[in-house]
């Protein structure tokens, strides 16, 4: 399993927010609750099919942000990919109803016939909430969209098969625990469960208390999937 990585991003002044690894000066300026939340993300243990890389966090959504991007990899093929951003506002945010917010984008390419299922968007949304419910995670103010887009190729690209991409954009407020810190490591693992689910991988189960991945029982993976095509 791979440990997560990412960046601190302190946007509280004009000199920071570059997305580079925090130095000791910046780390001292970061609120302790946010620092601990990021440390929990960095310590998360994920399925070996998941590759996690640091990515530049958004600049103006919150005073503090941390971001990772991940892909479900089968050989040289990406079956699904996405980005997860942790936002923190020490003063709280009315819309979040908390001081932390998780924002995500997940996408995968499907076989065209899969898009014919009119319930597919509802199923994909249930995979997100089900992944968190399966881990017993408390959260609130969940919102988002599920979008399907089809592509047909012509001319010099006519030999390509039609493609359908599904995209999940979502955000939710993780319940804050001891010291006002949410269990961000478990939320990251649940998000990776969603990535594996949409990629069509079989679920795996972990022993109680293990900080690995677990998929909800009875949730059906996509029987057919194809990794996003490269331009």
XYZ file of C-alpha atoms in Angstrom:
231
model
C 0.000 0.000 0.000
C 1.160 3.536 -0.697
C 1.264 6.433 1.709
C -0.434 9.631 0.635
C 1.497 12.794 -0.137
C 0.568 16.406 -0.750
C 1.228 20.063 0.015
C 0.531 22.598 2.687
C -0.833 25.809 1.279
C -1.141 28.842 3.539
C -2.982 31.553 1.600
C -3.369 33.942 4.487
C -0.821 36.344 3.032
C 0.538 37.285 -0.368
C 3.887 35.512 0.060
C 2.538 31.998 0.391
C 0.213 29.689 -1.487
C 2.775 28.476 -4.020
C 1.841 24.839 -3.382
C 5.436 23.863 -2.558
C 6.340 21.767 0.482
C 5.983 23.800 3.652
C 9.199 24.932 5.295
C 9.589 25.350 9.063
C 8.470 28.982 9.008
C 5.281 28.209 7.140
C 4.633 25.134 9.262
C 4.781 27.254 12.403
C 2.146 29.583 10.925
C -0.263 26.749 10.103
C -3.041 26.198 12.682
C -2.384 23.041 14.730
C -5.744 21.500 13.767
C -4.963 21.859 10.067
C -1.422 20.551 10.520
C -2.735 17.448 12.290
C -5.401 16.921 9.621
C -2.743 17.060 6.906
C -0.452 14.722 8.816
C -3.292 12.195 9.003
C -3.731 12.427 5.233
C -0.015 11.910 4.658
C -0.003 8.856 6.929
C -2.954 7.134 5.245
C -2.271 3.663 3.823
C -3.985 2.961 0.520
C -4.540 0.087 -1.881
C -1.512 -0.766 -4.054
C -3.517 0.020 -7.203
C -3.727 3.666 -6.083
C -0.958 6.056 -7.108
C -0.985 9.343 -5.170
C 0.961 12.447 -6.122
C 1.145 15.980 -4.706
C -0.703 18.661 -6.607
C -1.086 22.413 -6.332
C -4.081 23.268 -4.137
C -6.619 25.951 -5.057
C -5.555 29.460 -4.140
C -8.639 31.295 -2.911
C -11.215 28.814 -1.622
C -9.976 28.917 1.973
C -7.112 30.353 4.056
C -5.481 26.899 4.182
C -5.583 24.092 1.633
C -3.887 20.785 0.945
C -4.372 18.680 -2.187
C -3.527 15.309 -3.651
C -4.304 13.693 -6.977
C -4.647 9.963 -7.452
C -5.150 7.368 -10.154
C -6.201 3.738 -10.136
C -3.542 2.032 -12.244
C -3.642 -1.354 -13.943
C -0.282 -1.873 -15.620
C 0.164 1.230 -17.770
C -3.568 1.980 -17.913
C -5.337 4.544 -15.725
C -8.775 3.150 -14.890
C -9.921 6.222 -12.938
C -8.372 9.387 -11.593
C -9.257 12.312 -9.404
C -8.233 15.033 -7.002
C -9.043 15.531 -3.329
C -8.658 18.926 -1.648
C -8.788 19.611 2.078
C -9.877 23.167 2.914
C -9.657 24.819 6.318
C -10.986 28.113 7.631
C -10.211 28.519 11.363
C -13.068 31.041 11.666
C -15.587 28.594 10.274
C -17.644 28.823 7.120
C -21.415 29.299 7.144
C -22.006 27.127 4.084
C -19.758 24.349 5.393
C -21.188 24.394 8.922
C -17.683 23.653 10.146
C -14.053 24.675 9.768
C -13.021 21.905 7.354
C -14.302 20.956 3.907
C -13.339 18.188 1.485
C -13.742 18.822 -2.240
C -13.268 16.200 -4.924
C -13.296 15.459 -8.621
C -13.379 11.816 -9.768
C -13.592 10.631 -13.364
C -13.399 7.448 -15.391
C -14.108 6.351 -18.924
C -16.835 3.752 -19.423
C -17.954 1.492 -22.195
C -20.718 3.372 -24.095
C -23.416 0.835 -23.263
C -22.949 1.501 -19.552
C -24.158 5.077 -20.043
C -27.532 3.748 -21.209
C -28.474 2.944 -17.606
C -30.685 5.858 -16.479
C -29.863 5.140 -12.837
C -26.094 5.324 -13.287
C -25.731 8.891 -11.882
C -27.685 7.937 -8.747
C -25.609 4.778 -8.364
C -22.353 6.700 -8.671
C -23.452 9.222 -6.040
C -24.400 6.351 -3.731
C -20.865 4.986 -4.106
C -19.489 8.205 -2.598
C -21.848 8.284 0.371
C -21.689 4.505 0.739
C -17.885 4.559 0.924
C -18.031 6.959 3.865
C -20.935 5.145 5.516
C -19.069 1.816 5.218
C -16.255 3.317 7.301
C -18.621 4.802 9.866
C -17.569 8.334 8.976
C -19.732 11.227 10.100
C -20.154 14.068 7.628
C -22.622 16.765 6.647
C -23.637 19.249 3.960
C -22.768 16.846 1.143
C -23.451 18.182 -2.341
C -22.268 17.578 -5.850
C -22.949 16.570 -9.433
C -22.589 13.433 -11.538
C -22.017 14.174 -15.235
C -21.824 11.834 -18.216
C -20.357 13.002 -21.513
C -20.082 11.003 -24.727
C -17.515 11.411 -27.502
C -17.733 10.216 -31.110
C -14.687 10.431 -33.338
C -14.485 11.440 -36.996
C -11.947 12.038 -39.752
C -8.464 11.085 -38.703
C -9.817 9.819 -35.377
C -12.617 7.734 -36.889
C -10.958 4.461 -35.900
C -11.426 5.233 -32.224
C -14.394 3.684 -30.501
C -17.052 6.003 -29.039
C -16.219 6.899 -25.461
C -18.278 7.898 -22.453
C -16.737 9.623 -19.444
C -18.385 9.902 -16.074
C -17.359 12.665 -13.689
C -18.244 13.126 -10.029
C -17.752 16.528 -8.423
C -18.597 16.660 -4.746
C -17.870 18.319 -1.425
C -18.735 17.525 2.169
C -17.934 18.629 5.704
C -16.134 15.964 7.763
C -17.184 15.719 11.390
C -14.545 17.245 13.636
C -13.219 15.070 16.416
C -10.801 15.549 19.288
C -9.160 18.952 19.133
C -11.403 20.002 16.260
C -9.612 17.646 13.843
C -11.581 15.360 11.471
C -10.407 11.837 10.663
C -8.977 12.917 7.325
C -7.005 9.724 6.812
C -10.209 7.678 6.887
C -11.910 10.145 4.543
C -9.020 9.800 2.102
C -9.282 6.013 2.272
C -13.040 6.217 1.648
C -12.402 8.492 -1.330
C -9.955 5.927 -2.688
C -12.664 3.286 -2.229
C -14.812 5.425 -4.530
C -11.987 5.633 -7.084
C -11.598 1.863 -7.071
C -15.362 1.395 -7.256
C -15.751 3.578 -10.333
C -12.704 1.888 -11.884
C -14.457 -1.453 -11.583
C -12.019 -3.070 -9.155
C -13.309 -5.738 -6.764
C -13.763 -4.575 -3.181
C -11.341 -5.493 -0.416
C -12.001 -5.732 3.294
C -9.704 -4.730 6.135
C -9.588 -5.960 9.691
C -11.238 -3.696 12.283
C -8.925 -0.860 13.237
C -6.665 -1.247 10.205
C -6.123 2.023 8.347
C -6.496 0.448 4.924
C -9.360 0.378 2.475
C -12.756 -1.230 2.730
C -15.651 -1.304 0.319
C -19.276 -1.499 1.322
C -20.834 -4.930 1.092
C -23.503 -5.323 -1.536
C -22.286 -2.433 -3.680
C -21.795 -3.559 -7.267
C -18.800 -2.365 -9.269
C -19.033 -1.469 -12.939
C -18.666 -4.728 -14.894
C -16.991 -2.911 -17.776
C -14.692 0.062 -17.733
C -11.923 1.562 -19.789
C -9.264 3.947 -18.524
C -9.341 7.589 -19.647
C -7.763 7.997 -23.069
C -4.647 10.094 -23.334
C -4.674 13.037 -25.716
